[in-house]
mmCIF file of C-alpha atoms in Angstrom:
data_model
loop_
_atom_site.group_PDB
_atom_site.id
_atom_site.type_symbol
_atom_site.label_atom_id
_atom_site.label_comp_id
_atom_site.label_asym_id
_atom_site.label_seq_id
_atom_site.Cartn_x
_atom_site.Cartn_y
_atom_site.Cartn_z
ATOM 1 C CA MET A 15 8.867 -15.689 4.324
ATOM 2 C CA GLU A 16 9.030 -11.636 3.873
ATOM 3 C CA PHE A 17 12.459 -10.094 2.113
ATOM 4 C CA GLY A 18 13.039 -7.703 4.791
ATOM 5 C CA ARG A 19 15.770 -5.981 3.463
ATOM 6 C CA ILE A 20 15.317 -2.760 2.060
ATOM 7 C CA ILE A 21 18.085 -3.293 -1.131
ATOM 8 C CA ILE A 22 19.907 -0.804 -2.906
ATOM 9 C CA SER A 23 23.199 -0.119 -4.789
ATOM 10 C CA GLU A 24 26.793 1.144 -3.987
ATOM 11 C CA ASN A 25 27.165 3.538 -7.336
ATOM 12 C CA ALA A 26 23.537 4.976 -6.560
ATOM 13 C CA MET A 27 24.186 5.574 -2.193
ATOM 14 C CA ASN A 28 27.285 7.114 -3.304
ATOM 15 C CA SER A 29 26.398 9.151 -5.700
ATOM 16 C CA GLU A 30 25.912 12.654 -5.355
ATOM 17 C CA ASN A 31 21.629 12.560 -7.528
ATOM 18 C CA LEU A 32 19.255 12.135 -4.272
ATOM 19 C CA GLN A 33 17.760 10.428 -7.766
ATOM 20 C CA ASP A 34 19.973 7.210 -7.555
ATOM 21 C CA ILE A 35 18.201 6.306 -4.560
ATOM 22 C CA ILE A 36 15.545 6.302 -5.627
ATOM 23 C CA HIS A 37 15.707 4.905 -8.562
ATOM 24 C CA SER A 38 17.907 1.875 -7.047
ATOM 25 C CA ASN A 39 15.178 0.753 -5.216
ATOM 26 C CA ILE A 40 12.340 0.682 -7.258
ATOM 27 C CA SER A 41 14.993 -0.970 -10.256
ATOM 28 C CA VAL A 42 15.098 -3.821 -7.069
ATOM 29 C CA ILE A 43 11.752 -4.088 -6.760
ATOM 30 C CA ASN A 44 10.812 -4.253 -10.718
ATOM 31 C CA LEU A 45 13.664 -7.045 -10.725
ATOM 32 C CA MET A 46 11.583 -9.041 -7.400
ATOM 33 C CA ARG A 47 8.139 -8.582 -9.721
ATOM 34 C CA GLU A 48 9.791 -9.600 -13.158
ATOM 35 C CA GLU A 49 10.586 -12.970 -10.822
ATOM 36 C CA LYS A 50 6.957 -12.915 -9.225
ATOM 37 C CA ILE A 51 7.591 -12.288 -6.356
ATOM 38 C CA ASP A 52 4.381 -10.949 -4.699
ATOM 39 C CA ASP A 53 3.856 -7.351 -3.313
ATOM 40 C CA ASP A 54 3.732 -9.331 0.138
ATOM 41 C CA LEU A 55 6.963 -10.275 0.266
ATOM 42 C CA ILE A 56 8.144 -6.615 -0.101
ATOM 43 C CA HIS A 57 9.893 -4.397 2.250
ATOM 44 C CA ASN A 58 6.536 -2.354 3.103
ATOM 45 C CA ASP A 59 8.614 0.937 3.521
ATOM 46 C CA ALA A 60 10.351 -0.750 -0.025
ATOM 47 C CA LEU A 61 7.073 -0.103 -2.075
ATOM 48 C CA MET A 62 5.595 3.206 0.370
ATOM 49 C CA SER A 63 8.815 4.828 -1.559
ATOM 50 C CA TYR A 64 8.718 3.377 -4.820
ATOM 51 C CA TYR A 65 5.035 4.550 -5.265
ATOM 52 C CA LEU A 66 6.661 7.735 -3.370
ATOM 53 C CA ASP A 67 7.722 8.591 -6.247
ATOM 54 C CA TYR A 68 4.783 7.070 -8.713
ATOM 55 C CA TYR A 69 3.290 10.010 -7.443
ATOM 56 C CA THR A 70 5.819 12.641 -7.445
ATOM 57 C CA SER A 71 6.563 11.746 -10.928
ATOM 58 C CA GLN A 72 2.200 11.823 -12.394
ATOM 59 C CA TYR A 73 2.333 15.085 -10.625
ATOM 60 C CA THR A 74 4.947 16.097 -12.454
ATOM 61 C CA GLN A 75 4.384 15.322 -15.694
ATOM 62 C CA GLY A 76 0.404 16.314 -15.995
ATOM 63 C CA ASN A 77 -0.383 17.545 -11.858
ATOM 64 C CA PHE A 78 -2.646 16.002 -9.377
ATOM 65 C CA SER A 79 -5.663 14.927 -12.579
ATOM 66 C CA GLN A 80 -2.761 12.675 -14.323
ATOM 67 C CA PHE A 81 -1.866 11.059 -11.206
ATOM 68 C CA VAL A 82 -5.941 9.941 -10.913
ATOM 69 C CA PHE A 83 -6.144 8.926 -13.589
ATOM 70 C CA ASN A 84 -2.828 6.471 -14.571
ATOM 71 C CA SER A 85 -3.399 4.846 -10.577
ATOM 72 C CA GLY A 86 -6.860 4.307 -11.883
ATOM 73 C CA TRP A 87 -7.814 5.664 -8.601
ATOM 74 C CA ASN A 88 -6.611 2.781 -6.763
ATOM 75 C CA SER A 89 -7.477 3.283 -2.673
ATOM 76 C CA GLU A 90 -4.815 0.605 -1.226
ATOM 77 C CA LEU A 91 -2.447 3.523 -3.583
ATOM 78 C CA ASN A 92 -4.342 6.162 -1.892
ATOM 79 C CA GLU A 93 -3.404 4.384 1.755
ATOM 80 C CA LEU A 94 0.161 3.696 0.925
ATOM 81 C CA ILE A 95 0.856 7.296 -0.254
ATOM 82 C CA GLU A 96 -0.552 9.064 2.199
ATOM 83 C CA GLU A 97 1.135 6.377 5.147
ATOM 84 C CA GLY A 98 4.387 7.584 2.788
ATOM 85 C CA LEU A 99 3.421 10.802 3.089
ATOM 86 C CA ALA A 100 3.443 11.284 6.730
ATOM 87 C CA LEU A 101 6.963 8.082 7.545
ATOM 88 C CA ILE A 102 9.013 11.127 5.563
ATOM 89 C CA CYS A 103 7.155 14.006 7.098
ATOM 90 C CA ALA A 104 5.726 15.658 3.563
ATOM 91 C CA GLU A 105 3.384 17.915 5.700
ATOM 92 C CA LYS A 106 2.648 19.554 2.933
ATOM 93 C CA HIS A 107 2.495 17.263 0.304
ATOM 94 C CA LEU A 108 0.427 14.827 2.763
ATOM 95 C CA GLU A 109 -1.540 18.530 3.203
ATOM 96 C CA LEU A 110 -2.035 18.704 -0.582
ATOM 97 C CA PHE A 111 -2.665 15.220 -1.617
ATOM 98 C CA LYS A 112 -5.160 15.459 1.693
ATOM 99 C CA GLN A 113 -6.961 18.535 -0.249
ATOM 100 C CA GLN A 114 -6.592 16.826 -3.832
ATOM 101 C CA SER A 115 -8.545 13.547 -2.474
ATOM 102 C CA LYS A 116 -11.029 15.435 -0.554
ATOM 103 C CA LYS A 117 -11.606 17.455 -4.492
ATOM 104 C CA VAL A 118 -12.227 13.398 -6.165
ATOM 105 C CA LYS A 119 -15.028 12.858 -3.620
ATOM 106 C CA LEU A 120 -16.260 14.929 -3.801
ATOM 107 C CA LEU A 121 -17.271 13.481 -7.462
ATOM 108 C CA SER A 122 -20.551 12.089 -7.876
ATOM 109 C CA SER A 123 -18.852 7.900 -8.830
ATOM 110 C CA VAL A 124 -20.792 8.309 -12.887
ATOM 111 C CA LYS A 125 -18.216 12.066 -13.121
ATOM 112 C CA LEU A 126 -14.973 9.776 -11.518
ATOM 113 C CA ASN A 127 -15.667 6.504 -13.814
ATOM 114 C CA LYS A 128 -16.749 8.514 -17.168
ATOM 115 C CA PHE A 129 -12.656 11.264 -16.361
ATOM 116 C CA LEU A 130 -11.152 7.581 -15.084
ATOM 117 C CA THR A 131 -12.166 5.859 -18.646
ATOM 118 C CA GLY A 132 -12.470 9.082 -21.576
ATOM 119 C CA LYS A 133 -9.070 10.820 -22.061
ATOM 120 C CA LEU A 134 -7.159 12.678 -19.825
ATOM 121 C CA GLU A 135 -6.390 15.453 -22.758
ATOM 122 C CA GLY A 136 -8.917 17.485 -25.038
ATOM 123 C CA VAL A 137 -11.704 19.303 -22.839
ATOM 124 C CA ASN A 138 -12.163 18.290 -20.522
ATOM 125 C CA PRO A 139 -13.747 20.468 -16.841
ATOM 126 C CA THR A 140 -12.599 17.408 -14.478
ATOM 127 C CA ARG A 141 -9.295 17.003 -15.254
ATOM 128 C CA ASP A 142 -8.952 20.862 -15.228
ATOM 129 C CA LEU A 143 -10.752 20.718 -11.271
ATOM 130 C CA LEU A 144 -8.893 18.877 -10.141
ATOM 131 C CA ASN A 145 -5.299 20.059 -11.215
ATOM 132 C CA ASN A 146 -3.087 21.921 -8.276
ATOM 133 C CA ASP A 147 -0.703 23.989 -8.971
ATOM 134 C CA ALA A 148 0.118 24.298 -5.480
ATOM 135 C CA PHE A 149 2.552 20.741 -5.942
ATOM 136 C CA PHE A 150 4.817 23.070 -7.605
ATOM 137 C CA ASP A 151 5.643 25.991 -5.171
ATOM 138 C CA LEU A 152 5.709 23.127 -1.757
ATOM 139 C CA ASP A 153 9.557 23.729 -0.521
ATOM 140 C CA GLU A 154 9.321 20.207 0.388
ATOM 141 C CA ASN A 155 11.649 18.012 -2.243
ATOM 142 C CA LEU A 156 9.439 14.801 -2.346
ATOM 143 C CA ALA A 157 12.401 13.151 -3.544
ATOM 144 C CA HIS A 158 15.323 14.032 -1.545
ATOM 145 C CA LEU A 159 12.620 13.498 1.690
ATOM 146 C CA ASN A 160 12.135 9.883 -0.400
ATOM 147 C CA ALA A 161 15.846 9.217 -0.462
ATOM 148 C CA ASN A 162 16.947 9.977 2.550
ATOM 149 C CA PHE A 163 14.229 7.925 4.131
ATOM 150 C CA LEU A 164 15.859 4.848 2.223
ATOM 151 C CA LYS A 165 19.659 6.326 3.132
ATOM 152 C CA THR A 166 18.614 6.546 6.816
ATOM 153 C CA HIS A 167 16.274 3.787 7.136
ATOM 154 C CA PRO A 168 16.713 1.246 9.213
ATOM 155 C CA ASP A 169 16.725 -2.540 7.172
ATOM 156 C CA LEU A 170 18.716 -0.395 4.260
ATOM 157 C CA GLU A 171 21.352 -3.014 2.616
ATOM 158 C CA VAL A 172 23.791 -1.294 1.045
ATOM 159 C CA LEU A 173 26.110 -3.472 -1.693
ATOM 160 C CA SER A 174 26.972 -4.166 -4.971
ATOM 161 C CA VAL A 175 25.587 -4.459 -8.296
ATOM 162 C CA ASP A 176 26.687 -8.797 -7.714
ATOM 163 C CA ASP A 177 25.402 -8.784 -3.965
ATOM 164 C CA MET A 178 22.400 -7.917 -4.821
ATOM 165 C CA PHE A 179 20.921 -10.211 -7.116
ATOM 166 C CA ALA A 180 22.894 -12.779 -4.581
ATOM 167 C CA VAL A 181 20.809 -12.167 -2.301
ATOM 168 C CA ILE A 182 17.610 -11.680 -4.206
ATOM 169 C CA GLU A 183 18.902 -15.106 -6.009
ATOM 170 C CA GLU A 184 19.355 -16.505 -2.930
ATOM 171 C CA PHE A 185 15.706 -15.157 -1.421
ATOM 172 C CA ILE A 186 13.512 -16.617 -4.616
ATOM 173 C CA GLY A 187 16.090 -20.113 -5.201
ATOM 174 C CA HIS A 188 17.048 -19.445 -8.187
ATOM 175 C CA GLU A 189 19.452 -17.670 -10.508
ATOM 176 C CA ILE A 190 17.857 -13.918 -12.490
ATOM 177 C CA LYS A 191 19.215 -14.114 -15.883
ATOM 178 C CA ARG A 192 21.403 -11.279 -16.365
ATOM 179 C CA GLU A 193 20.909 -8.981 -19.640
#
């Protein structure tokens, strides 16, 4: 049985900072994973938002090469990100992602493998080839688009922290130890 809801805390929903909405979703997913709930049972759009935030933070911290390196260039993840960018209407970011993905696909498997198993720092022509600062110039704010997507989602439930735990505990069938 799938957990058919996206849960956000009341505090996050009422926050001035849209990133709090994304972080609330991430916290719920991390908690569910800690409780050994399989990703297949977590709401698809909640996961998609989670991975869009991962992509955004990787790109922001270390450009596209860091995303490729740290994600291991996972085709399933890349599909989710592509779908997610389309779903939140981040057309410019979607175009850039597709453009950047082509660069990776044009690498030989040997070169890609060497990049993924090597070091990101130091002299690294593959890293330099994969980086693209255009991301920072796009006039689409991924965090805002992602948060607004969650805020307006038909399966969204805004709950107090205690109620969030209660709903998840009911789903998993046991109490969660809180720190």
